[in-house]
Coordinates of C-alpha atoms in Angstrom, one line a residue:
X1 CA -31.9 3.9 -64.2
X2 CA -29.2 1.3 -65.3
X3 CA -31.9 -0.2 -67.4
X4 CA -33.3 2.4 -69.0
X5 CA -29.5 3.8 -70.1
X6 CA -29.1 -0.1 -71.8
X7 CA -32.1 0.2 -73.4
X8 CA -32.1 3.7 -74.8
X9 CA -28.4 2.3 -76.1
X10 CA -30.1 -0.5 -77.7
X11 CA -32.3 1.7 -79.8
X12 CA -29.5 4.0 -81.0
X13 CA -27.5 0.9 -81.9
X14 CA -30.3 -0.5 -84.1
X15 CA -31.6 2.8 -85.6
X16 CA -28.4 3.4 -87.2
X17 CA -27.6 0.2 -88.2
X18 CA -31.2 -0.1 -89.8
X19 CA -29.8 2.5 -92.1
X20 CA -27.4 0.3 -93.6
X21 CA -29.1 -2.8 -93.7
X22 CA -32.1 -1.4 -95.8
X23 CA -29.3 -0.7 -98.6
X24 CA -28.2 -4.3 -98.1
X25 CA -31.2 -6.1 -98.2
X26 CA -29.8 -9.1 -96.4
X27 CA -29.1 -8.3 -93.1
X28 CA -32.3 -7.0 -90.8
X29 CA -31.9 -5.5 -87.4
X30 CA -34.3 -5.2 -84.8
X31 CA -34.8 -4.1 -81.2
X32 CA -37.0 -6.0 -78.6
X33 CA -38.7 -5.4 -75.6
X34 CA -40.3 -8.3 -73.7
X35 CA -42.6 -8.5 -70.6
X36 CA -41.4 -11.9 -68.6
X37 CA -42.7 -14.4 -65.8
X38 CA -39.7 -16.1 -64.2
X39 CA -39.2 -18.9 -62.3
X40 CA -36.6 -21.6 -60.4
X41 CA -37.0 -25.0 -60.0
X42 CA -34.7 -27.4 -58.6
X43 CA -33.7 -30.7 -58.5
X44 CA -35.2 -32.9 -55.4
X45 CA -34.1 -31.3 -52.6
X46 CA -35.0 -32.7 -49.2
X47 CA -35.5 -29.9 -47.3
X48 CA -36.1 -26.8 -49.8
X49 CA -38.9 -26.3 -52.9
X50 CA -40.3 -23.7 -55.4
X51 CA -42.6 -21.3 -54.0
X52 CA -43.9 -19.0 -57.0
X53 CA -42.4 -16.8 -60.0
X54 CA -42.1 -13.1 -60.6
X55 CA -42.5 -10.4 -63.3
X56 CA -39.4 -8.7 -65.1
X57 CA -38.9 -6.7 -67.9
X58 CA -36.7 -8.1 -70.3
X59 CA -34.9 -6.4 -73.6
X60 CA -32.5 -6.5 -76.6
X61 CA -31.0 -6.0 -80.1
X62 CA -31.0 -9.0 -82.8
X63 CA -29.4 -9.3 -86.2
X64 CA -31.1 -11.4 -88.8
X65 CA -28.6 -12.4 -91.8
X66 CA -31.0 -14.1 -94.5
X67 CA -31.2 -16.4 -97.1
X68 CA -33.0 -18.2 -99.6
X69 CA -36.3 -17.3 -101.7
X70 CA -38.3 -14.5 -99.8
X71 CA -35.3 -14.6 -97.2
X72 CA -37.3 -17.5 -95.2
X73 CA -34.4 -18.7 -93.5
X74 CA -32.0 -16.7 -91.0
X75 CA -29.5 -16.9 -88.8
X76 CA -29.1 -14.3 -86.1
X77 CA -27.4 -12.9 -83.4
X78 CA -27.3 -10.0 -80.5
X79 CA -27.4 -8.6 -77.3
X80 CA -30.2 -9.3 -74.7
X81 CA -30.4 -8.6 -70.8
X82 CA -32.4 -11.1 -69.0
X83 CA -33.9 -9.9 -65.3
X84 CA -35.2 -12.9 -63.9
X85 CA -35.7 -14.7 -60.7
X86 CA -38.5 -16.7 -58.0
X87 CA -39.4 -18.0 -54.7
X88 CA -37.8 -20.5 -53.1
X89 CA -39.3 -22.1 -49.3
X90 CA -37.3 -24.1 -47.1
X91 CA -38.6 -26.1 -44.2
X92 CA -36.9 -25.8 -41.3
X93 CA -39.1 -29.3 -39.6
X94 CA -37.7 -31.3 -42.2
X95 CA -34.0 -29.4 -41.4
X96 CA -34.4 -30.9 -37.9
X97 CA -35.8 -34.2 -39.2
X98 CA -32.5 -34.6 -41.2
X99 CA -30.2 -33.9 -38.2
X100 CA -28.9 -30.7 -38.9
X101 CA -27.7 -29.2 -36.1
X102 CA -28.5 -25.9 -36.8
X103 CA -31.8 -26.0 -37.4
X104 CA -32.0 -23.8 -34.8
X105 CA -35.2 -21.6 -35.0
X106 CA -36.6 -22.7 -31.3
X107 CA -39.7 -24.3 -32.2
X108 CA -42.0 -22.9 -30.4
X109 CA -46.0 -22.1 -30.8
X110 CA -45.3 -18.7 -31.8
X111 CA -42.1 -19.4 -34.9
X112 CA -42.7 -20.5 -37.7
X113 CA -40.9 -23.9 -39.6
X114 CA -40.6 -22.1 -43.0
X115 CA -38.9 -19.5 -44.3
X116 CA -39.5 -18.1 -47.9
X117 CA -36.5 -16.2 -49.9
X118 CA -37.1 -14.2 -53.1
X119 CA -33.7 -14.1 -55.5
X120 CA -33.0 -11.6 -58.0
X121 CA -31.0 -11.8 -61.3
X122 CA -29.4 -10.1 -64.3
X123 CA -27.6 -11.1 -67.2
X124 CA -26.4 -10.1 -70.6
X125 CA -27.0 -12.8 -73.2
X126 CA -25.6 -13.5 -76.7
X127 CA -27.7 -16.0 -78.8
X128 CA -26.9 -17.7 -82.2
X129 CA -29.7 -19.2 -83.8
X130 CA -32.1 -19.6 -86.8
X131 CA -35.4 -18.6 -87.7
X132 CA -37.4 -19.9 -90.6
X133 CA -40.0 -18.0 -91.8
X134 CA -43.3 -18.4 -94.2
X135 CA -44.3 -16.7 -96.9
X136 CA -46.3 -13.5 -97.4
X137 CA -50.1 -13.6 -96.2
X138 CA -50.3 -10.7 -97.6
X139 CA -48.6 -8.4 -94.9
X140 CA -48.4 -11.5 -92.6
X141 CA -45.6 -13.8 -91.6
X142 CA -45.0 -16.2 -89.2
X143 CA -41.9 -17.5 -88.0
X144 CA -39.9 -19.8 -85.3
X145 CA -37.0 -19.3 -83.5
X146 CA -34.2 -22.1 -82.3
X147 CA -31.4 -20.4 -80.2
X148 CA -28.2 -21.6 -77.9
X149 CA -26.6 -18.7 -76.2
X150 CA -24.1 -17.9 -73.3
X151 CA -25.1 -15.6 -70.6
X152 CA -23.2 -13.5 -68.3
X153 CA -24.5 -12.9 -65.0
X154 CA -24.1 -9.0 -63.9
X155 CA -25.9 -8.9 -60.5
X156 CA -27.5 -11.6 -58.1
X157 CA -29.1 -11.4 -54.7
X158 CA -30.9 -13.1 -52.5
X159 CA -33.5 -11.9 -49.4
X160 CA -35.8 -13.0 -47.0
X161 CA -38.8 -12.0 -45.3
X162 CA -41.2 -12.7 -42.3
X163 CA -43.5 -15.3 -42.4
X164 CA -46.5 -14.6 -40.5
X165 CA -46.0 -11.8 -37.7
X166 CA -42.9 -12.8 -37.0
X167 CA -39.9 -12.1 -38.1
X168 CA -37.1 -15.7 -38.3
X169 CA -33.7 -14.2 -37.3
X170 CA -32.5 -10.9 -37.4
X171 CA -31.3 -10.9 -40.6
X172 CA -34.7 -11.0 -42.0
X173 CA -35.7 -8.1 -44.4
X174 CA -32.2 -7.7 -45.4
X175 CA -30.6 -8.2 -48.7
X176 CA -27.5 -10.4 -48.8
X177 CA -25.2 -10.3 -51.9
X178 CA -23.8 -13.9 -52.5
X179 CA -21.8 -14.4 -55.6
X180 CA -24.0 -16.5 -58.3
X181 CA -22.6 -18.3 -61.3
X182 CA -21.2 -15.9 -63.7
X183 CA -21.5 -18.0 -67.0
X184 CA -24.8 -20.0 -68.0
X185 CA -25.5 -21.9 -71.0
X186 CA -29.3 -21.0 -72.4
X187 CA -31.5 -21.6 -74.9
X188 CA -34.6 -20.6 -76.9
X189 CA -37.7 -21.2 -78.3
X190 CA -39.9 -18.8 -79.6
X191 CA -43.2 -18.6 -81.8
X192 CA -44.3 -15.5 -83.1
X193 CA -45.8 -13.4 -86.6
X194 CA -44.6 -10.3 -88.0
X195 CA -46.6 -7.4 -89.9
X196 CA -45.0 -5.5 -93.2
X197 CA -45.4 -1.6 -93.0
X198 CA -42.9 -1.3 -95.9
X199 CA -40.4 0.9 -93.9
X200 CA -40.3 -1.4 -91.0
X201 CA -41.5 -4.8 -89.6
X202 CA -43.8 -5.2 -86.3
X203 CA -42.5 -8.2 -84.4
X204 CA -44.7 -10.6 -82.0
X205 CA -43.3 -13.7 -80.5
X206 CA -44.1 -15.8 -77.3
X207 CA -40.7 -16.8 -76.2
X208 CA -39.0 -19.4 -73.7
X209 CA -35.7 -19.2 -72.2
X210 CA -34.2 -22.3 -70.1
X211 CA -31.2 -22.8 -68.8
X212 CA -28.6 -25.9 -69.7
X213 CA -26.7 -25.4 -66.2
X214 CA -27.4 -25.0 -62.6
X215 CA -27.5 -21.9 -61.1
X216 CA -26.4 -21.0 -57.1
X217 CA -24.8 -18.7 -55.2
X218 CA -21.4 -19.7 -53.8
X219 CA -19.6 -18.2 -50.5
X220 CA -16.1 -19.4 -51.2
X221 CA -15.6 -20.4 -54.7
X222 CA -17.1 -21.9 -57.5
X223 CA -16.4 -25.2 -56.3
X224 CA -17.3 -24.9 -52.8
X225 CA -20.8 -23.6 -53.0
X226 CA -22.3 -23.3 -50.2
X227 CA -26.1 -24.1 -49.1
X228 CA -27.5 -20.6 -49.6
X229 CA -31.1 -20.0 -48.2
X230 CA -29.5 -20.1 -44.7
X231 CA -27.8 -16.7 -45.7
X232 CA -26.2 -16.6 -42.7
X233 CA -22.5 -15.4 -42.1
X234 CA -21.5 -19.0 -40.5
X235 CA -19.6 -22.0 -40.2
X236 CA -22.9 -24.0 -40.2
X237 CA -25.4 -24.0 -42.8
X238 CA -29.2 -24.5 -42.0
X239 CA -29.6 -26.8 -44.4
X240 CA -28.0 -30.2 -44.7
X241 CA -27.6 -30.2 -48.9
X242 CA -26.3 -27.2 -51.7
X243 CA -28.5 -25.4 -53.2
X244 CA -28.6 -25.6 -57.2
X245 CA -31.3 -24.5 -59.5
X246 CA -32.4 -23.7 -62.8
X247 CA -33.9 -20.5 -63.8
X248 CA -36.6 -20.0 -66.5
X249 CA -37.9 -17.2 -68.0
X250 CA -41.2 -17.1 -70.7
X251 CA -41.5 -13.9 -72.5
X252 CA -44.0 -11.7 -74.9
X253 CA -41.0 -10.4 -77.3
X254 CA -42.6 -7.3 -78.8
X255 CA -40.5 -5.6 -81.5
X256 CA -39.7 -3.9 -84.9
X257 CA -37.0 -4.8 -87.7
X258 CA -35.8 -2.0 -89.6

């Protein structure tokens, strides 16, 4: 519902302002929508490691002010939200291995040594970047996109479930709402065409999104994280190092420019 109220806002935003822009002629508007996989990886970690990627729906609003002969060359601006997220596994052998203490599952032939958490994110983005353009093939173009942004981190979460038939503690299936990083720097790289119907411009681009810091989610304070896929309310952690990674995020960016 949340999402839908955004995006709706979105639209309104950039109908109106298309108004204005097509008196202008140098300023473009546009709003996006954009199918995404996401994913984490992380650095080398000895006891925890990816373990797949998920779908999201992604959106936004862009601003193109242009320049130069045919107005190849932009810079923009605007407002996305990013959902995004993945699978992490950790191992709870190799927890032992390491001598954590509370590795803790009883090994037994009937528990597993893995457990598998799925996190969940959402952001608001600004991006400042250029595109460069071609010319006309007839109602063809075809453009790339260089971005930086910052990104502010609305919701995170974090939850586990069963491996196999059984369940790993009792706080599997539950949702746990650890605080992550509020502020990320990001970046972009996209590739894409766009079609002329005179009134408006269709808009096709395969995009990438990285990330140029870590994310995590922290118990008590940005600088005392602590190790997370535990998600246990205790002293001890179950495993032996934080947990940091870096969230991507590659997109089909469908949209129009008015």
């Amino acid at each position: 519902m949340k999402k839908s109220i955004i995006y709706l806002a979105m639209a309104a935003m950039a109908l109106s302002a298309g108004k204005v822009s097509a008196e202008e002629g140098k300023v473009t508007f546009g709003l996006e929508v954009a199918p995404a996989v996401t994913w984490l990886t992380m650095s080398d970690h000895p006891e925890i490691e990816e373990d797949g990627a998920k779908m999201k729906f992604n959106g936004g609003l862009v601003v193109y002010f242009n320049y130069g002969d045919e107005n190849k060359y932009s810079v923009f601006t605007g407002l996305n939200y990013n959902s995004y997220g993945g699978f992490l596994e950790g191992n709870l052998a190799a927890a032992v291995a390491n001598g954590n203490a509370n590795a803790l599952y009883q090994k037994s032939l009937f528990a597993p040594n893995k457990e598998r958490l799925k996190y969940n994110f959402g952001e608001f983005e600004i991006p400042v970047g250029v595109r460069l353009r071609t010319g006309s093939f007839g109602n063809w173009r075809f453009a790339a996109h260089l971005n930086l942004g910052l990104a502010v981190t609305v919701h995170g979460n974090a939850s586990m479930k069963d491996y196999g038939d059984y369940q790993l503690d009792d706080y599997s299936r539950k949702t746990y709402s650890y605080s992550p990083m509020r502020l990320r720097g990001t970046y972009g790289l996209a590739l894409g065409a766009e079609y002329d119907l005179d009134a408006v411009v269709l808009t096709g681009k395969v995009r990438y999104k990285g990330s140029m810091s870590n994310m995590y989610f922290y118990k008590d304070g940005m600088f005392n994280p602590s190790a997370t896929l535990n998600l246990q309310d205790k002293e001890d952690k179950t495993y032996s190092e934080n947990v940091t990674f870096l969230p991507h995020i590659l997109e089909l960016a469908i949209g129009v420019l008015f």
